[in-house]
GROMACS .gro file of C-alpha atoms in nm:
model
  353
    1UNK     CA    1   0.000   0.000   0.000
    2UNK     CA    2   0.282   0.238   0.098
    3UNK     CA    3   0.458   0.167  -0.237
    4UNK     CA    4   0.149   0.243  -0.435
    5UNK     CA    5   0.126   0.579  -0.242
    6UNK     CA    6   0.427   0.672  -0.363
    7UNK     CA    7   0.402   0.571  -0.704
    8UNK     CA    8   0.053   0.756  -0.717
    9UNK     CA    9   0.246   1.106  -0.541
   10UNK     CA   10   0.548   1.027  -0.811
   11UNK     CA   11   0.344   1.022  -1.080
   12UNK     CA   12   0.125   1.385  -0.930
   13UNK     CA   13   0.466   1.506  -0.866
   14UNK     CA   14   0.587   1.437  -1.223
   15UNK     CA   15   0.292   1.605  -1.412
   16UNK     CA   16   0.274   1.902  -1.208
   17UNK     CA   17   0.665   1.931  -1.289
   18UNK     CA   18   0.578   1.842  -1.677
   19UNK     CA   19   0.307   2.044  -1.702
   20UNK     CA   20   0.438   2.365  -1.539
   21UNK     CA   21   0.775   2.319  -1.741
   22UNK     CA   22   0.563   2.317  -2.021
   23UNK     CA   23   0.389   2.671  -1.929
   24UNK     CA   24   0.721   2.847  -1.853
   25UNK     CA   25   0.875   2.691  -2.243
   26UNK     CA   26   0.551   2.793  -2.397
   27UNK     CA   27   0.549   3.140  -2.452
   28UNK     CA   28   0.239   3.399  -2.518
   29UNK     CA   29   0.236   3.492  -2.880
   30UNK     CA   30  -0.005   3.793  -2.886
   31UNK     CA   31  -0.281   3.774  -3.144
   32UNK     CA   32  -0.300   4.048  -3.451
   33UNK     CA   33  -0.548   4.273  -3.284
   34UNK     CA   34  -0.323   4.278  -2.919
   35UNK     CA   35  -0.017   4.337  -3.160
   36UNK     CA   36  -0.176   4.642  -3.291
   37UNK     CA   37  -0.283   4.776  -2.946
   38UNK     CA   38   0.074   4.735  -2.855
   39UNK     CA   39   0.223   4.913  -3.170
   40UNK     CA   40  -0.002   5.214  -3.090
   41UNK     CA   41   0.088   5.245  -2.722
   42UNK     CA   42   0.463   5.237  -2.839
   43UNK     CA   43   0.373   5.473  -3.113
   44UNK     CA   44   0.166   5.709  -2.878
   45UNK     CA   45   0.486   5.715  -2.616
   46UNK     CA   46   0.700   5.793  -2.891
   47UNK     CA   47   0.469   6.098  -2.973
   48UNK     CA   48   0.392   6.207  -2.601
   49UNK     CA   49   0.798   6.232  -2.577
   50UNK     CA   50   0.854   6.419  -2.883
   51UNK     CA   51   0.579   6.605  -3.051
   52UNK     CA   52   0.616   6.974  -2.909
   53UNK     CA   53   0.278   7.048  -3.023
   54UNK     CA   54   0.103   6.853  -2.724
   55UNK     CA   55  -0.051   6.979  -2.396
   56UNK     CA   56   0.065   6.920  -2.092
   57UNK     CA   57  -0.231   6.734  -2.000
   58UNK     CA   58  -0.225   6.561  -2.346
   59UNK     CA   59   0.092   6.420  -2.259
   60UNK     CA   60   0.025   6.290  -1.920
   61UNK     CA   61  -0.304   6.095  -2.062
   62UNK     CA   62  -0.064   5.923  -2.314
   63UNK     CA   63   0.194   5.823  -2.109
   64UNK     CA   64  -0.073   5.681  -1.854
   65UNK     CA   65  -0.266   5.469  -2.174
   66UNK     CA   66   0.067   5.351  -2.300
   67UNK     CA   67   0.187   5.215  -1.989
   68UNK     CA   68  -0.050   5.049  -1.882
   69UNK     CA   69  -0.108   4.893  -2.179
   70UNK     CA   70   0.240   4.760  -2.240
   71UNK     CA   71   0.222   4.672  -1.895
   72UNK     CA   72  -0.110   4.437  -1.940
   73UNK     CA   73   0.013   4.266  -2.249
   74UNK     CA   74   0.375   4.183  -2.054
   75UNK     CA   75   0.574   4.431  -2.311
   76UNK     CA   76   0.861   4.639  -2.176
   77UNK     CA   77   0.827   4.970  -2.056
   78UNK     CA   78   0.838   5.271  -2.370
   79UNK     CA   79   0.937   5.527  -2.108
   80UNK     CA   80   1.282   5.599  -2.155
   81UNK     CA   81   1.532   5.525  -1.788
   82UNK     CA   82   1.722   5.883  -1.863
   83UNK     CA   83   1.546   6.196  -1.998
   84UNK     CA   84   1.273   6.223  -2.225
   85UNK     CA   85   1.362   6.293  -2.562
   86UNK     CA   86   1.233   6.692  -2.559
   87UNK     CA   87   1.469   6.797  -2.264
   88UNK     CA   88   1.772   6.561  -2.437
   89UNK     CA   89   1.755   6.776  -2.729
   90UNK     CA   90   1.684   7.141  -2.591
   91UNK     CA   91   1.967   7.046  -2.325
   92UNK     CA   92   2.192   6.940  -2.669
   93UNK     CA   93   2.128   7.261  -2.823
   94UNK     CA   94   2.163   7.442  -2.521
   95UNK     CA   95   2.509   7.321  -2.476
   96UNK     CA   96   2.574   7.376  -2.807
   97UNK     CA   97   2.489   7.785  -2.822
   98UNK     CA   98   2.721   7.808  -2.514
   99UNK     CA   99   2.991   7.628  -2.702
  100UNK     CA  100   2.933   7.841  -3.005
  101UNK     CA  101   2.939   8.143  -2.780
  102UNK     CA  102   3.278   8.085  -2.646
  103UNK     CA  103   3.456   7.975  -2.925
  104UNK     CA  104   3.351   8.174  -3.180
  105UNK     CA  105   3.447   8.447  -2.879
  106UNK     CA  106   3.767   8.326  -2.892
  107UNK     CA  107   3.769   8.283  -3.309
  108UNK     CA  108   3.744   8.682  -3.329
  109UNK     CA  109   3.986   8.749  -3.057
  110UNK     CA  110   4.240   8.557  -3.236
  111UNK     CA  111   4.147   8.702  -3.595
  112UNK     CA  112   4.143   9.081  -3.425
  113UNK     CA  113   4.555   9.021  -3.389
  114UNK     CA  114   4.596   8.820  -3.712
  115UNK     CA  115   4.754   9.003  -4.070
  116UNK     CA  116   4.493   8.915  -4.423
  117UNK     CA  117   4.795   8.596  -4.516
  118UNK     CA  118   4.716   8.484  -4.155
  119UNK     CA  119   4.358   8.515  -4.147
  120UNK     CA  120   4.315   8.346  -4.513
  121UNK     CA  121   4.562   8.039  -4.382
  122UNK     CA  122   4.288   7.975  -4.078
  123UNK     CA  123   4.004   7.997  -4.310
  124UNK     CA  124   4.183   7.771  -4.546
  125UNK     CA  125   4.227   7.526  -4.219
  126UNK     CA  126   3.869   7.520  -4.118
  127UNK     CA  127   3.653   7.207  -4.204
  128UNK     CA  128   3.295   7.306  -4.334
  129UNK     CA  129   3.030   7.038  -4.319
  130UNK     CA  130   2.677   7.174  -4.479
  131UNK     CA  131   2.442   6.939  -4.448
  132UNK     CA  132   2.081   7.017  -4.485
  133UNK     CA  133   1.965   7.313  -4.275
  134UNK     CA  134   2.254   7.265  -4.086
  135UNK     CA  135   2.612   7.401  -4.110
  136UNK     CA  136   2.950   7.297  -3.896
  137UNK     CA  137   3.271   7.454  -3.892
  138UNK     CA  138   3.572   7.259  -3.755
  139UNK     CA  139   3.825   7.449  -3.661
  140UNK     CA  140   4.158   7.303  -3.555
  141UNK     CA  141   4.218   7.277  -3.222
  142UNK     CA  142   3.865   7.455  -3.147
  143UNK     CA  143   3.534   7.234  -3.035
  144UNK     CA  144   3.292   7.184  -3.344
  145UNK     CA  145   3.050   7.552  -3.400
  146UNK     CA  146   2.716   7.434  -3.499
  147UNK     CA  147   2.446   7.698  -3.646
  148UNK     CA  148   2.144   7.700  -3.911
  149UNK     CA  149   2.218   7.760  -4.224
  150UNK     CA  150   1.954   8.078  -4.234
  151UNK     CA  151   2.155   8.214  -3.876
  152UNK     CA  152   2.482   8.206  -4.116
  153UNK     CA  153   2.351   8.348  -4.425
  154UNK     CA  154   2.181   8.659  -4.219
  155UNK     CA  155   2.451   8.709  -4.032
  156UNK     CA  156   2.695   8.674  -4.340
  157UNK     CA  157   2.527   8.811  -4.671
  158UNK     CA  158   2.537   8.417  -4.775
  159UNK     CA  159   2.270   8.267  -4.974
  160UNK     CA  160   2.288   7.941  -5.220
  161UNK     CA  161   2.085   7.942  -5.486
  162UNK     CA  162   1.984   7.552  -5.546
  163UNK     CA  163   2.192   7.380  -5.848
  164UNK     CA  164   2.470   7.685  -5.852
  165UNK     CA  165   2.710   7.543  -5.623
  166UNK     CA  166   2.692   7.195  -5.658
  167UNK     CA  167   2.577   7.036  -5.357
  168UNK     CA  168   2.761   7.029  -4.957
  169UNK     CA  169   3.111   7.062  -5.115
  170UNK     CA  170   3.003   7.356  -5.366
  171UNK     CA  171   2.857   7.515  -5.080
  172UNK     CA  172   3.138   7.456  -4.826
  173UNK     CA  173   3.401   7.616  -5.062
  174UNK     CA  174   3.148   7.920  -5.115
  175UNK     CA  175   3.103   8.039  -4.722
  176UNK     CA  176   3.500   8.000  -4.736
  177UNK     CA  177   3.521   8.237  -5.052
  178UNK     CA  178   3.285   8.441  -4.855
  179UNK     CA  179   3.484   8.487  -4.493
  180UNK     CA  180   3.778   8.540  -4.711
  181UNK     CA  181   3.604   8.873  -4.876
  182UNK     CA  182   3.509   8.998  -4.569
  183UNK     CA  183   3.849   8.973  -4.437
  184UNK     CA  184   4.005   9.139  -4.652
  185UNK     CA  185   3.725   9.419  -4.651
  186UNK     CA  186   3.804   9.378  -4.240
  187UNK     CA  187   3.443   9.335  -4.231
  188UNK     CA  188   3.465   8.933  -4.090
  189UNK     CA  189   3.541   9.036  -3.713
  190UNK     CA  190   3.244   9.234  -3.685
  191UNK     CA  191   3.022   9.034  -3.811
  192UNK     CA  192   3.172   8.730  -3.572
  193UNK     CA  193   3.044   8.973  -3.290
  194UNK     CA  194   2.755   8.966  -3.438
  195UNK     CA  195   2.702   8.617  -3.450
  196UNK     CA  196   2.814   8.588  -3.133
  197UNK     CA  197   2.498   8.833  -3.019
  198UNK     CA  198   2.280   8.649  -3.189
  199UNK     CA  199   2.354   8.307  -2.995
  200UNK     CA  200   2.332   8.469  -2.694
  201UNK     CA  201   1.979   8.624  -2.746
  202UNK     CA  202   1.899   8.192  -2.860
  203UNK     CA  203   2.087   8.101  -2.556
  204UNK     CA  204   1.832   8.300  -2.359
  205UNK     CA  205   1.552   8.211  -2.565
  206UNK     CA  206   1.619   7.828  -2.509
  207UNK     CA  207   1.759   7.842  -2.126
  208UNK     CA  208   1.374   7.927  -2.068
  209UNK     CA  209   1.249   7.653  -2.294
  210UNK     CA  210   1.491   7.387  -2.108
  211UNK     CA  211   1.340   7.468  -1.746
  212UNK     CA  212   1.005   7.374  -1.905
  213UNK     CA  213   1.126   7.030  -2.043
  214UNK     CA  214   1.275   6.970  -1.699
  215UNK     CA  215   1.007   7.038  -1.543
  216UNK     CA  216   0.825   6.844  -1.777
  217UNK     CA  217   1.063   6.522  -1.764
  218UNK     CA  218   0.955   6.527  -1.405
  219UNK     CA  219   0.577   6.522  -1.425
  220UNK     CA  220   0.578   6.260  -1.696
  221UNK     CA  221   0.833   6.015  -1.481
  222UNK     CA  222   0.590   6.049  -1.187
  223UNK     CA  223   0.278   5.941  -1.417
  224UNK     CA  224   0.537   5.684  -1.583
  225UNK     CA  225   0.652   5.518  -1.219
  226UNK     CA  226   0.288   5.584  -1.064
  227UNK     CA  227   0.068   5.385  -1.378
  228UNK     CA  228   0.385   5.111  -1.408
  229UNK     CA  229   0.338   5.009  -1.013
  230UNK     CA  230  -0.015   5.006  -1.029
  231UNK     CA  231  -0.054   4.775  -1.306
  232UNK     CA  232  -0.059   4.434  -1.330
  233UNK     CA  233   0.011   4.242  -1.635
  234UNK     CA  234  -0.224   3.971  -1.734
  235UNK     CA  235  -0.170   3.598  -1.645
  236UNK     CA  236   0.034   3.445  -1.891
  237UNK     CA  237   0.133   3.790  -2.038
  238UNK     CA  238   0.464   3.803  -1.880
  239UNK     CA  239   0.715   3.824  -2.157
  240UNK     CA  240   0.446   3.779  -2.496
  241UNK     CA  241   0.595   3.806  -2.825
  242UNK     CA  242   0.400   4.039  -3.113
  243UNK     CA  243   0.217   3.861  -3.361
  244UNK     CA  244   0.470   3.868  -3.698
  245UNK     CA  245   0.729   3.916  -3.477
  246UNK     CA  246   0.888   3.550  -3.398
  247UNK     CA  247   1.180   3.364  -3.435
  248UNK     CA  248   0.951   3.252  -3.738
  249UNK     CA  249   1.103   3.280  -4.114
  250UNK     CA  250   0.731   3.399  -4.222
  251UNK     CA  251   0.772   3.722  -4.047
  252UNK     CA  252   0.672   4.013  -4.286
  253UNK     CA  253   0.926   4.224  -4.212
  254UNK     CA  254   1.317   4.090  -4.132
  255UNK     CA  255   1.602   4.305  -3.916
  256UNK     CA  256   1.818   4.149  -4.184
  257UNK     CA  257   1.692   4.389  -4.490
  258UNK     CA  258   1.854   4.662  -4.386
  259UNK     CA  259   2.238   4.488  -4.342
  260UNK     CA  260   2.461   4.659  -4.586
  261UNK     CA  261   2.621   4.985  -4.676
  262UNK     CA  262   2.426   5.257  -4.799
  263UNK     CA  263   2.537   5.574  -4.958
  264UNK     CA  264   2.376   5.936  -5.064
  265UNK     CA  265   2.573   6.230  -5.275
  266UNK     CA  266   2.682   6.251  -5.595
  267UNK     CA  267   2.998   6.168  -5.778
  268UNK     CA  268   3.080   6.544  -5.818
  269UNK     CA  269   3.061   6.560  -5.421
  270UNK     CA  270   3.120   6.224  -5.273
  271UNK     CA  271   2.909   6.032  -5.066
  272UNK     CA  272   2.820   5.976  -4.714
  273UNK     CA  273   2.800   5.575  -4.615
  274UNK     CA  274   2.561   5.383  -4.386
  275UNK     CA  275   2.648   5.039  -4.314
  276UNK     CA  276   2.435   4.808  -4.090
  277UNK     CA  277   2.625   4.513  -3.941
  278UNK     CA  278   2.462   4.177  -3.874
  279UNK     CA  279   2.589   4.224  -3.502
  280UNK     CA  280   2.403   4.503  -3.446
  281UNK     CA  281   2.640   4.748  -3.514
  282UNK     CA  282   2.668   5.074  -3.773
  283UNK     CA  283   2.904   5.237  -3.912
  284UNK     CA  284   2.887   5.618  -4.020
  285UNK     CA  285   3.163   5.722  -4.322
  286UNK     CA  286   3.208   6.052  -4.452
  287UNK     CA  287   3.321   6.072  -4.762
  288UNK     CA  288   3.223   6.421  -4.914
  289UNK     CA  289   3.411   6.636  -4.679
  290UNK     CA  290   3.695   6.479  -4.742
  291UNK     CA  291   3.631   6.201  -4.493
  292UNK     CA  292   3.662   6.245  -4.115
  293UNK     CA  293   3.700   5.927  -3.866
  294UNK     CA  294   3.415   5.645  -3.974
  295UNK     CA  295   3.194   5.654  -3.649
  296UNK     CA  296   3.039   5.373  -3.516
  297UNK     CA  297   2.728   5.293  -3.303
  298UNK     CA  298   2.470   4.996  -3.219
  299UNK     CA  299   2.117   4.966  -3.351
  300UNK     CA  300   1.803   4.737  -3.371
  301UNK     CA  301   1.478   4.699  -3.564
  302UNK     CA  302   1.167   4.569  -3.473
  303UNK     CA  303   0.900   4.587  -3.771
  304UNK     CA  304   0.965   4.956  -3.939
  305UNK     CA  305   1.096   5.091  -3.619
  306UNK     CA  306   1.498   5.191  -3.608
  307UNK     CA  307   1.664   5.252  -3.314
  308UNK     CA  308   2.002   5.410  -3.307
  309UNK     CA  309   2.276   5.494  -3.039
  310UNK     CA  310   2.622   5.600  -3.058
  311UNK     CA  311   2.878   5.733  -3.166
  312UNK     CA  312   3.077   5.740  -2.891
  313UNK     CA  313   3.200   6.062  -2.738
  314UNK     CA  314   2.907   6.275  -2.905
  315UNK     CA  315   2.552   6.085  -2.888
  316UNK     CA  316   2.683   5.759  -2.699
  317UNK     CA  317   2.388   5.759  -2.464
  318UNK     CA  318   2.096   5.936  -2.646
  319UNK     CA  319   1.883   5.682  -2.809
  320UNK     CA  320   1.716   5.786  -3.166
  321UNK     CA  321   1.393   5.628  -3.299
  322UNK     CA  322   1.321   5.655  -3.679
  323UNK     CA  323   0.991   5.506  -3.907
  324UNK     CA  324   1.166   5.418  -4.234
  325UNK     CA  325   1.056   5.305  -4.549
  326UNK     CA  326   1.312   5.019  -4.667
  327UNK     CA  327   1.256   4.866  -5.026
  328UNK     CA  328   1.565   4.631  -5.137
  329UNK     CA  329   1.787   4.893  -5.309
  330UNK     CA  330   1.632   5.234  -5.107
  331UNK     CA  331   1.540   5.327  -4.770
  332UNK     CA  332   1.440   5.662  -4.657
  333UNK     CA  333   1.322   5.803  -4.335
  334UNK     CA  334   0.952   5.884  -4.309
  335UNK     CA  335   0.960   6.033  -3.949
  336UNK     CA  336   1.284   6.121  -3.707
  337UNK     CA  337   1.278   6.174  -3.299
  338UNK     CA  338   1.646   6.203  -3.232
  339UNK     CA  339   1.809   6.437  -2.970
  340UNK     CA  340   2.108   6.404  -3.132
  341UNK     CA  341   2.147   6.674  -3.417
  342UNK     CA  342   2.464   6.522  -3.620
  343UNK     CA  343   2.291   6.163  -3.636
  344UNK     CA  344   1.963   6.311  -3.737
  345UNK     CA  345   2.128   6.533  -3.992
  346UNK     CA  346   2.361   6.276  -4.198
  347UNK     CA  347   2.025   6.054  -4.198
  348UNK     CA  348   1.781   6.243  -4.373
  349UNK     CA  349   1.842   6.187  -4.703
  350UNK     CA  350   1.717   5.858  -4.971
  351UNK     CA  351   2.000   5.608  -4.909
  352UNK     CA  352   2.061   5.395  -5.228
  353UNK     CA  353   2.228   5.022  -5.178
   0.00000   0.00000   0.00000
């Protein structure tokens, strides 16, 4: 009797063991209309943290929503751990007018005591990267100067007419050609100074504009950590995969499509190189300004979502989320939330395999 007692608890004891083993291997697979409910409470984080147009009270609703329902279906948090994107990028471009400020300070100091020769050698130094709306001078031995490109044409008397100079390098060569006129007219000082007033008056402009996203960053974490603790995720949630999204070979839409370089510019001009790495690492070479240091970062893709971080020493830890479009020879970005300026710049453009 005792030994078929134990046989019966061995064999109770052996399919509660089975069967539970079988639970934990087994895991949730959401169904297409869950999937969808996740994608739009990642989609509606993404715009709570980014869109500059919302309320307040707008975004406070939408980080609740999208918690808690990324929480339910066992999906990871959306909230970022550091600061939202909106104070990452008005602290960036904060830092940035007050390291425009100084050195271009220090730029027309050091021109004030300089002869025309002297002044036309530094110019002919300088590094200058227009891309976009966006222009950067690289002085040697001076932090990168970032600035729009309408700040530098008021400020300068600059203006490119599209299809006269010939693209980034055309236009490059052109605000050279143009400091060198002013210095020799002993114009290019003053209007330094001027420059320098005018990112002083933005400095102002966007110190008030950064306590707002602090203060911001703060009200949304509290909703974040308050909506997070209070939810509870639904049994057998814990850790479900998206619908489309397995380790299945039928999934519509593979991380591998977009491994590969990828270039923009023009043979005139040189090109500007993507390359996406099996590993899950990228690779950023410039080759139209006569090629600075490849720079290197890590990404991942999940359905038409890109994430981006890197490169190290500039945008290391400021994540970037991009909606692209990726066909087998083209990809193109359809909408951009990055803090980090440079990135954001060198991607907006149709990249051709």
């Amino acid at each position: 009797m005792k030994k078929l007692n134990g046989l019966f608890f061995g064999f109770l004891l052996f399919g509660f063991l089975f069967g539970l083993s079988g639970n934990l291997l087994a895991q949730k697979v959401l169904s297409e209309t869950e999937t969808n409910w996740v994608l739009e409470a990642q989609a509606e984080m993404e715009k709570a943290l980014n869109d500059p147009a919302l309320t307040e009270q707008q975004r406070l609703e939408m980080v609740e929503h999208s918690t808690r329902v990324l929480k339910e279906y066992g999906q990871p948090p959306a909230f970022p751990d550091d600061a939202i994107p909106l104070k990452k990028q008005t602290d960036a471009r904060f830092d940035q007018l007050k390291t425009n400020i100084t050195e271009l300070s220090n730029w027309s100091l050091n021109l004030e005591f300089q002869t025309l020769e002297q002044k036309n050698k530094i110019i002919n130094s300088m590094q200058i990267s227009v891309v976009e709306e966006q222009i950067k001078f690289l002085i040697p031995g001076v932090t990168p100067i970032q600035l729009s490109k309408d700040v530098v044409n008021t400020v300068f008397d600059w203006n490119i007419t599209d299809g006269v100079n010939q693209g980034a390098m055309g236009d490059a060569k052109g605000l050279a050609a143009r400091f060198k006129q002013l210095a020799e007219s002993k114009e290019l000082i003053k209007r330094i100074n001027l420059l320098v007033e005018n990112q002083k008056d933005s400095l102002r402009e966007v110190f008030v504009e950064k306590e707002k996203y602090d203060l911001l960053d703060e009200k949304l974490r509290k909703q974040y950590e308050y909506t997070q603790a209070s939810t509870i995720t639904q049994r057998g949630y814990e850790g479900a995969q998206l619908a489309g999204i397995s380790n299945s070979d039928n999934t519509g839409f593979k991380a591998n499509v977009l491994v590969g370089t990828w270039k923009f510019g023009y043979e005139q001009t040189g090109y500007f190189y993507w390359t996406f790495k099996n590993d899950g690492a990228w690779v950023f070479e410039d080759k139209m300004n006569d090629g600075e240091e490849p720079l290197t970062g890590k990404y991942s893709l999940a359905g038409t979502l890109l994430r981006l971080s890197g490169p190290k020493s500039q945008c290391e830890d400021v994540e970037g989320s991009y909606n692209v479009d990726i066909e087998p020879e083209e990809f193109r970005i359809r909408v951009v939330q990055d803090p980090c300026m440079s990135r954001k710049l060198t991607l907006s453009h149709v990249w051709k395999k």
